[in-house]
XYZ file of C-alpha atoms in Angstrom:
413
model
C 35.277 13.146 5.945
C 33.790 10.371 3.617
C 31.178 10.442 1.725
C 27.708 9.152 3.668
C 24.665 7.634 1.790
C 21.688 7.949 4.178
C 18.979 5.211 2.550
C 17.913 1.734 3.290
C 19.333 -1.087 1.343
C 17.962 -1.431 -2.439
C 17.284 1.900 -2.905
C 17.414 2.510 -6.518
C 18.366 6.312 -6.335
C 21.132 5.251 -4.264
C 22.186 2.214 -6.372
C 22.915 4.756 -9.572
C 25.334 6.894 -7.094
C 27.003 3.396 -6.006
C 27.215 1.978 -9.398
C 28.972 5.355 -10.618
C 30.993 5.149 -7.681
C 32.424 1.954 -8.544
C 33.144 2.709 -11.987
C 35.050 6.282 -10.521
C 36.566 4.903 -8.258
C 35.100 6.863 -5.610
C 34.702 5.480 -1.682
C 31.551 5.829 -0.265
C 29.726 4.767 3.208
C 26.362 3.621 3.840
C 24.662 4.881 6.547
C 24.702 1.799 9.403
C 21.027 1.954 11.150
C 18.829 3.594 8.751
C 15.685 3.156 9.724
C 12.830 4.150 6.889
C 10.293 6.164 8.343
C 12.263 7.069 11.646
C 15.696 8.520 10.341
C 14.628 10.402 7.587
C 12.006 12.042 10.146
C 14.877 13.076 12.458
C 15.914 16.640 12.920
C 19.536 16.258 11.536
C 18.384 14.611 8.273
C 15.403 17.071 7.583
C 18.605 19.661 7.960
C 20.128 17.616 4.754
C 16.877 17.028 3.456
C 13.926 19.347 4.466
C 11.232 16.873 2.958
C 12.673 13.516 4.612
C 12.939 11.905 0.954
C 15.677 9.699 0.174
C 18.855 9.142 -0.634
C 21.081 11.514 0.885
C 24.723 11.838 0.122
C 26.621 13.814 2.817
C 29.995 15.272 1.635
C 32.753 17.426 2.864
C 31.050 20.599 1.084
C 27.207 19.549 2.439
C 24.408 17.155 1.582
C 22.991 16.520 -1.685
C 19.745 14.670 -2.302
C 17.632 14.129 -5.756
C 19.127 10.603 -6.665
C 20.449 11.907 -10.459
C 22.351 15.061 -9.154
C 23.979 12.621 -6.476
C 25.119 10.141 -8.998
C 26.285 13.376 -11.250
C 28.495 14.402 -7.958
C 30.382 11.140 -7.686
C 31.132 10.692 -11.416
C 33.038 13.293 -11.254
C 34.142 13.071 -8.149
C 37.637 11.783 -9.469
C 37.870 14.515 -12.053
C 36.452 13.946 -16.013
C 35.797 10.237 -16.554
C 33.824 8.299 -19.568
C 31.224 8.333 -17.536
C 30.338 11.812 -18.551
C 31.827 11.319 -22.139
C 34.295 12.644 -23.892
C 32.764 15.712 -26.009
C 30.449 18.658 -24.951
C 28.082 16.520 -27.359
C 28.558 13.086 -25.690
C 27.866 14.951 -22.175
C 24.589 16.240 -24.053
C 23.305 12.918 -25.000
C 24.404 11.350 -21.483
C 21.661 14.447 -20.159
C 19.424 13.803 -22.536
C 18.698 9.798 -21.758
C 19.179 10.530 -17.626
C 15.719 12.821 -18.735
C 14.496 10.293 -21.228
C 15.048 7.333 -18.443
C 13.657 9.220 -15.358
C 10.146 11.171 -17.287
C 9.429 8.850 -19.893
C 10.679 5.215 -18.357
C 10.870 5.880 -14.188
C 7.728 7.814 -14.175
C 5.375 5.624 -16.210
C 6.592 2.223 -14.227
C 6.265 4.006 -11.445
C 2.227 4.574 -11.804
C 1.703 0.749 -12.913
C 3.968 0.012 -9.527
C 3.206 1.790 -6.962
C -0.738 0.839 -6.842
C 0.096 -2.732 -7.128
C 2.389 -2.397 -4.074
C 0.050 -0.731 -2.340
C 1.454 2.747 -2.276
C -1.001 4.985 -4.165
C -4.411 4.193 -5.137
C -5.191 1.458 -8.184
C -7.179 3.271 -10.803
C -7.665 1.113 -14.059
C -8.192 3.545 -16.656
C -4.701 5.582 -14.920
C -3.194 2.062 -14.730
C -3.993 1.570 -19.056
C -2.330 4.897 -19.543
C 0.866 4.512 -17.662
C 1.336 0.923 -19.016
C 0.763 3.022 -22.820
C 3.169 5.610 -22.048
C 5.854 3.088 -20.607
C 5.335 0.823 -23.783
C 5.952 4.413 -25.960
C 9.009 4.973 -24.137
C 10.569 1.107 -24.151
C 9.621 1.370 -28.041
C 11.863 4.547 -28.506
C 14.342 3.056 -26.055
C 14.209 0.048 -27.919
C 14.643 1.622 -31.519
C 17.706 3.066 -30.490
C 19.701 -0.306 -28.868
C 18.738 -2.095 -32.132
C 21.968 -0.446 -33.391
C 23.474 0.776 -30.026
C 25.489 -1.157 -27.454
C 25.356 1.759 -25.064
C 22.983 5.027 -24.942
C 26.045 6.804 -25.719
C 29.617 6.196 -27.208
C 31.030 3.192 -26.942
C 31.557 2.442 -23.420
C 28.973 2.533 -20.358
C 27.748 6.534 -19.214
C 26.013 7.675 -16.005
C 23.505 7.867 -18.587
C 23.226 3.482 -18.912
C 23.717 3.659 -15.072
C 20.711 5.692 -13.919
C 18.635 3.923 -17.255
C 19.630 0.290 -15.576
C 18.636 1.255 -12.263
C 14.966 2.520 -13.466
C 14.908 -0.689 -15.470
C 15.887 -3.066 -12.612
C 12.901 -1.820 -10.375
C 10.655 -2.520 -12.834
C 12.039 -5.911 -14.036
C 12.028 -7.321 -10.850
C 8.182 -5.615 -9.745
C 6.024 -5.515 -12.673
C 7.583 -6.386 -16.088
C 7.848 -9.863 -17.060
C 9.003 -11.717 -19.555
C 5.825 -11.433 -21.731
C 5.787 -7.825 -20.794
C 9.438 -7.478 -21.968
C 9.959 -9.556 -25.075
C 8.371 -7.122 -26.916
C 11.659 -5.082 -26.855
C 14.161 -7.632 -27.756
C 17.143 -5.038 -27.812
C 16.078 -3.607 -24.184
C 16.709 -7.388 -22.969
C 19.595 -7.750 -24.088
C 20.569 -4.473 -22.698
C 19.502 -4.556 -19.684
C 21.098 -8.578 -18.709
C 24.348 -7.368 -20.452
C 24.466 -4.421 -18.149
C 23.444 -6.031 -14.790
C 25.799 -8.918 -15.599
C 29.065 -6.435 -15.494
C 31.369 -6.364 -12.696
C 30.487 -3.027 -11.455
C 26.143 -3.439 -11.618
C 26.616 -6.740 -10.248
C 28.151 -5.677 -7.120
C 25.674 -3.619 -5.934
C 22.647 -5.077 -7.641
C 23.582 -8.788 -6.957
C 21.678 -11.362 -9.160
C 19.056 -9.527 -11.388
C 16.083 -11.577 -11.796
C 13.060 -10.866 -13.616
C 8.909 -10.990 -11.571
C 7.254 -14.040 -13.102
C 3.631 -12.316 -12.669
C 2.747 -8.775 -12.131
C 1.536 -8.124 -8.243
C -2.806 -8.644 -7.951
C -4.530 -5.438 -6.960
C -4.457 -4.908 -3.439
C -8.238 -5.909 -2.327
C -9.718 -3.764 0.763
C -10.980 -5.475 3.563
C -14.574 -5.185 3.953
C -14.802 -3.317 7.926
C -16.821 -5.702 10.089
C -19.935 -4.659 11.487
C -20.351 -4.095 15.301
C -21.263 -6.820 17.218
C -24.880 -6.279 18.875
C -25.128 -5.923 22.801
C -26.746 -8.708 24.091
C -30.564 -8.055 25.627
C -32.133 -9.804 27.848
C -34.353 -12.837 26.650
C -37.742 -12.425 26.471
C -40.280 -14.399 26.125
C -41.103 -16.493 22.578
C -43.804 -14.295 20.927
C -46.149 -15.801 19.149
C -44.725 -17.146 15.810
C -45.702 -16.022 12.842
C -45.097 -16.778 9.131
C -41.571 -16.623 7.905
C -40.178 -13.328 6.143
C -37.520 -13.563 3.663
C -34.534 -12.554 4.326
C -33.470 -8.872 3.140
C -29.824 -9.783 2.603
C -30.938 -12.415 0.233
C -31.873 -10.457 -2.683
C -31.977 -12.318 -6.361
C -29.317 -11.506 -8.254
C -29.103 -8.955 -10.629
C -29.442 -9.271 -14.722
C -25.981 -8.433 -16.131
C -25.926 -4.967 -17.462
C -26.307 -5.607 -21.276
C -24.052 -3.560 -23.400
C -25.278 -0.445 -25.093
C -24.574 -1.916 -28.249
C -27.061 -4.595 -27.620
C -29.682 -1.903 -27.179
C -29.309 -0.273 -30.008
C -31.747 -0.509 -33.536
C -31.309 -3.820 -35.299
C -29.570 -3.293 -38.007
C -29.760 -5.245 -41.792
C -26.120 -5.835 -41.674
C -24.894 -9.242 -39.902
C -21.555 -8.834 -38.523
C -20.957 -12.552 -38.583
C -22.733 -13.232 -42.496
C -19.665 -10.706 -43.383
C -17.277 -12.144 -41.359
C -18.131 -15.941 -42.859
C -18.396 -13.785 -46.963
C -14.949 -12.792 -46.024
C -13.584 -16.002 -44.434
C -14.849 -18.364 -47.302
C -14.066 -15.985 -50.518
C -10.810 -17.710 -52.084
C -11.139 -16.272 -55.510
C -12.432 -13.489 -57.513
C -12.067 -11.601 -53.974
C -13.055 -8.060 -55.423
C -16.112 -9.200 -57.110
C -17.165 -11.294 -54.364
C -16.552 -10.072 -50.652
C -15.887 -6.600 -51.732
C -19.413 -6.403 -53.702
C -20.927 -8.771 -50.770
C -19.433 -6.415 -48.362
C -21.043 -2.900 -49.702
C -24.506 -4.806 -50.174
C -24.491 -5.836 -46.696
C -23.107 -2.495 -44.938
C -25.613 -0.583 -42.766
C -24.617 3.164 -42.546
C -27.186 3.522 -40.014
C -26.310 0.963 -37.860
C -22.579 0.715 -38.037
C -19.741 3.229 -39.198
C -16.353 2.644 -40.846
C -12.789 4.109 -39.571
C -9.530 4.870 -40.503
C -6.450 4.845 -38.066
C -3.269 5.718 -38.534
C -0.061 5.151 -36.122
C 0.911 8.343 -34.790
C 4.605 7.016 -34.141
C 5.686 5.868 -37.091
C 9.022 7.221 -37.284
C 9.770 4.748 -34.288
C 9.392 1.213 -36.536
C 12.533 0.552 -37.277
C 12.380 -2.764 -36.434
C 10.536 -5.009 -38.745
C 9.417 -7.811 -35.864
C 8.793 -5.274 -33.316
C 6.351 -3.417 -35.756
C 4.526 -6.998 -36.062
C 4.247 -7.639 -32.251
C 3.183 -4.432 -31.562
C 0.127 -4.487 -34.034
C -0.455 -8.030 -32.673
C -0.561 -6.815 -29.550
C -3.369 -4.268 -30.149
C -5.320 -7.247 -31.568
C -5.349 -9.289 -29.082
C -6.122 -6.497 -26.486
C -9.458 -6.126 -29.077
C -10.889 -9.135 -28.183
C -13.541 -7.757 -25.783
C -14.460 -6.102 -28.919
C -14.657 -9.196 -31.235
C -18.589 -9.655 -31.196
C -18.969 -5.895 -32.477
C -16.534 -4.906 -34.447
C -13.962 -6.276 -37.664
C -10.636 -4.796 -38.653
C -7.884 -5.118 -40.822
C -4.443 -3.304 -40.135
C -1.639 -2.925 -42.782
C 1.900 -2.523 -42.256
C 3.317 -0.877 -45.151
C 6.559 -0.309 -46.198
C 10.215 -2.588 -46.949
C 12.186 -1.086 -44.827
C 11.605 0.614 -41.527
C 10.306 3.114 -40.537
C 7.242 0.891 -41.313
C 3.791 2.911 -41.428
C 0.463 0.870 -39.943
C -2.769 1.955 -40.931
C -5.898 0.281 -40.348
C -9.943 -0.321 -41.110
C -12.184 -0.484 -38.439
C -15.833 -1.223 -38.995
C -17.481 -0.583 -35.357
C -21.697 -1.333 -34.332
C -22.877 1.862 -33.905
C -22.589 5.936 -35.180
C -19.339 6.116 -33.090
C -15.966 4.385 -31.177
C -17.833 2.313 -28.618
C -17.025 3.595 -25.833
C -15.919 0.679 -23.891
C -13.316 0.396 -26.477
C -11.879 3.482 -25.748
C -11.949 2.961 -22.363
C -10.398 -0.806 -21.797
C -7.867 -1.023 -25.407
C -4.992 1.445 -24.240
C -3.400 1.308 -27.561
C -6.425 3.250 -28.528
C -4.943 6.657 -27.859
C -1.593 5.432 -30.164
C -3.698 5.619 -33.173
C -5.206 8.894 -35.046
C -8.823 7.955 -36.142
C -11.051 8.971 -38.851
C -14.458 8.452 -39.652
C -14.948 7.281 -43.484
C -17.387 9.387 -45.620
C -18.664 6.541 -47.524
C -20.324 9.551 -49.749
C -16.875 10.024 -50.859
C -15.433 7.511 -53.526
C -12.141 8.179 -53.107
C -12.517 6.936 -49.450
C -14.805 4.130 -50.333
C -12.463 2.623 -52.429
C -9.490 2.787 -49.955
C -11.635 0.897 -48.147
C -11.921 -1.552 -50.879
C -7.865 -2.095 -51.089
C -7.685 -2.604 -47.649
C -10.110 -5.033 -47.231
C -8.853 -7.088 -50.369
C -4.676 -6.572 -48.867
C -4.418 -4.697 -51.919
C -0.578 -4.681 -52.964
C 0.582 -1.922 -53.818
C -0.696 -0.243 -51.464
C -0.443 3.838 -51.457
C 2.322 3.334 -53.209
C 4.253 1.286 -50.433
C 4.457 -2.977 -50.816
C 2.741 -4.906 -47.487
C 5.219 -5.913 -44.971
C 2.241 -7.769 -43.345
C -1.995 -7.265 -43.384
C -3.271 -8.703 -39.874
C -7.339 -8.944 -39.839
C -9.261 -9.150 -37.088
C -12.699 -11.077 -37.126
C-alpha cells in the first residue's frame, strides 16, 4: 500500500510532509476528491482522525495526523537522512526550531490571520498582541540567520522545512514587504529556501501579499418590511415633527488627558527650548527643562528593553526602536521621549525617557502601542538625584553613557 495524504490542495501541514518527502525520496499519493468539510466529516476518516482535522497520512501500519509528526514519519521513512541530522545534538536542535516555528512563529501569525480571513473573531487589542509576539519570535529567528544559512548544520533539516511552510502562509496572507524588511536575514531565508528544487515543487512560485486583508465588516440585518394597511383617509395635517433618526451628531469624546488640571508646564515651549538649543545644551535646555517641569501635572519614565540579549544586529536594533516611534504618534501631542541605544557591538541595550501628561502611562498608550509590553517601565523619583540626573544625560545624548558609547539617540517630539 502507498502512502495516502487526505487534505485539499495548499495545505500547509501537508506541504512540510511533501517537501520532506521529496528530499527522502519517499512516494506519496494525494487523496483524488477531497472535499473540505464533507470528507473529513465521513465515517472512515473520523476512524483515521476522530476530530475531522487535517492532513491525514494513511500508511501500511495506520493513519497518522498532527502535520509535524507526519512530516517526522516520512523523513525517515527511507532510514536516517540529513534531514534529521547527523548527531543526537543536531536531531535536538532540528526539535527544538519545529517547537520554536510552530508556538512562537505558526501560532502568533495564525491570530493576526485567521480574523482577517474571516475565521475567528477580529479583536484589536488580541490582534496588537499576536502581531508583538510574532515580531519577538521573527527577531529571535532573525538573530540567529544573521550568521546561519540553515537552522541547523549545514544543509536543509525537517526543521527549515516545517519553519518555511509556517513562513509561506504568512508571506503570502498577512506579511508584506514592510512587515518583513524588518528581518533582513528571514528574507533572505525564506526566498533562498522556496527557490530550491524540492520547495519549489510543491509550493510553486512564492509570492509575497502586497497589503494585509481589511477587517471583515458585518452586514447590518435589514429590518422587516411593514405589511401594507389599508389607506385611510388624510387626517388633518398638522405641523411637521422632526425626524427621530436624524439626531445631531455627537461631540467627539475628548481625551482624558484634555480633562485633566492645567498644568504650568507647556509641552510644546519644551519641545521648541529643546529644538532651538545648539550650544551650551546643559545650561540651557537642561536648566529650561527642570524650570518648566510640572510634577503635578506630568510624570517622567524610564524603560528598558526586556530583550536585549536578542540585538545582535546593529540595523535591526535601529528599525526596531524606529518602529516603536512611529507607532507613538497618536501620542505625539502628550508626551516627549528620547531612546538610547547603547553599546559598540551587539547585543545593543535600548533604554529610554518618557515624559507622559498625567500621574501615570496614559492609558490609550498602553492600549494602541503594542511595543508597549516589550519595554520594563519605571517611574522616576525626581526626589532622588541620582535619578534626576540620569535624566539629565539622557536628555543632553550624554556620551558616555553608563559606561557604554551611543550607537544611536532617537527623540521623539
Amino acid at each position: 500500500m502507498a502512502l495516502v495524504i487526505h487534505t485539499y490542495k495548499g495545505n500547509k501541514g501537508a506541504n512540510k510532509a511533501l517537501i520532506a518527502a521529496e528530499y527522502a525520496g519517499v512516494k506519496i499519493e494525494e487523496s483524488a476528491d477531497f472535499q473540505m468539510g464533507v470528507t473529513n466529516k465521513s465515517p472512515e476518516f473520523l476512524k483515521m482522525n476522530p476530530i475531522g482535522k487535517v492532513p491525514v497520512l494513511e500508511t501500511p501500519e495506520g493513519p497518522i495526523f498532527e502535520s509535524n509528526a507526519i512530516a517526522r514519519y516520512v523523513s525517515r521513512k527511507n532510514g536516517d537522512n540529513s534531514l534529521n541530522g547527523s548527531s543526537l545534538i543536531e536531531y535536538a536542535h532540528i526539535e527544538q526550531w519545529i517547537d520554536f516555528s510552530s508556538l512562537e512563529i505558526d501560532a502568533n501569525m495564525l491570530k493576526w490571520f485567521a480574523p482577517r480571513m474571516g475565521y475567528a473573531p477580529f479583536s484589536a487589542p488580541a490582534e496588537e498582541a499576536a502581531i508583538s509576539a510574532l515580531k519577538r519570535g521573527l527577531e529571535a529567528l532573525n538573530t540567529h540567520l544573521a550568521s546561519n544559512t540553515f537552522l541547523v548544520g549545514h544543509s536543509v533539516t525537517l526543521a527549515d522545512i516545517v519553519t518555511i511552510c509556517n513562513l509561506n502562509l504568512g508571506f503570502a496572507t498577512v506579511m508584506t514587504k514592510k512587515f518583513t524588511s524588518a528581518f533582513p536575514h528571514v528574507e533572505r531565508y525564506f526566498w533562498t529556501m522556496v527557490n530550491q528544487p524540492e520547495f519549489k515543487k510543491v509550493l510553486g512560485d512564492a509570492k509575497q501579499t502586497e497589503a494585509v486583508p481589511p477587517v471583515p465588516t458585518k452586514k447590518a440585518p435589514q429590518p422587516a418590511k411593514p405589511k401594507e394597511e389599508p389607506k385611510k383617509a388624510a387626517p388633518v395635517a398638522e405641523a411637521p415633527k422632526p425626524a427621530e433618526e436624524e439626531e445631531a451628531p455627537k461631540p467627539k469624546a475628548k481625551n482624558p488627558l484634555d480633562l485633566l488640571p492645567p498644568s504650568p508646564m507647556v509641552l510644546d515651549d519644551w519641545k521648541r527650548l529643546y529644538s532651538n538649543t545648539k550650544s551650551n545644551f546643559r545650561e540651557v535646555a537642561i536648566k529650561g527643562f527642570w524650570d518648566m517641569y510640572d510634577p503635578e501635572g506630568y510624570s517622567l519614565w524610564f524603560c528598558d528593553y526586556k530583550y536585549n540579549d536578542e540585538n545582535m544586529v546593529s540595523f535591526v536594533t535601529l528599525n526596531k526602536v524606529g518602529g516603536f516611534l512611529q507607532r507613538m504618534d497618536l501620542a505625539r501631542k502628550y508626551s516627549f521621549g528620547k531612546m538610547l541605544i547603547c553599546g559598540s557591538e551587539g547585543p545593543f541595550k535600548v533604554k529610554g525617557l518618557w515624559l507622559f501628561r498625567g500621574p501615570e502611562i496614559p492609558k490609550f498608550i498602553m492600549d494602541e502601542v503594542y511595543d508597549m509590553e516589550l519595554y520594563e517601565w519605571t517611574k522616576v523619583d525626581i526626589s532622588d538625584e541620582a535619578q534626576k540626573e540620569r535624566v539629565s544625560q539622557m536628555i543632553e545624548d550624554a556620551e558616555p553613557f553608563e559606561g557604554e558609547a551611543l550607537l544611536d539617540a532617537k527623540c521623539f517630539k
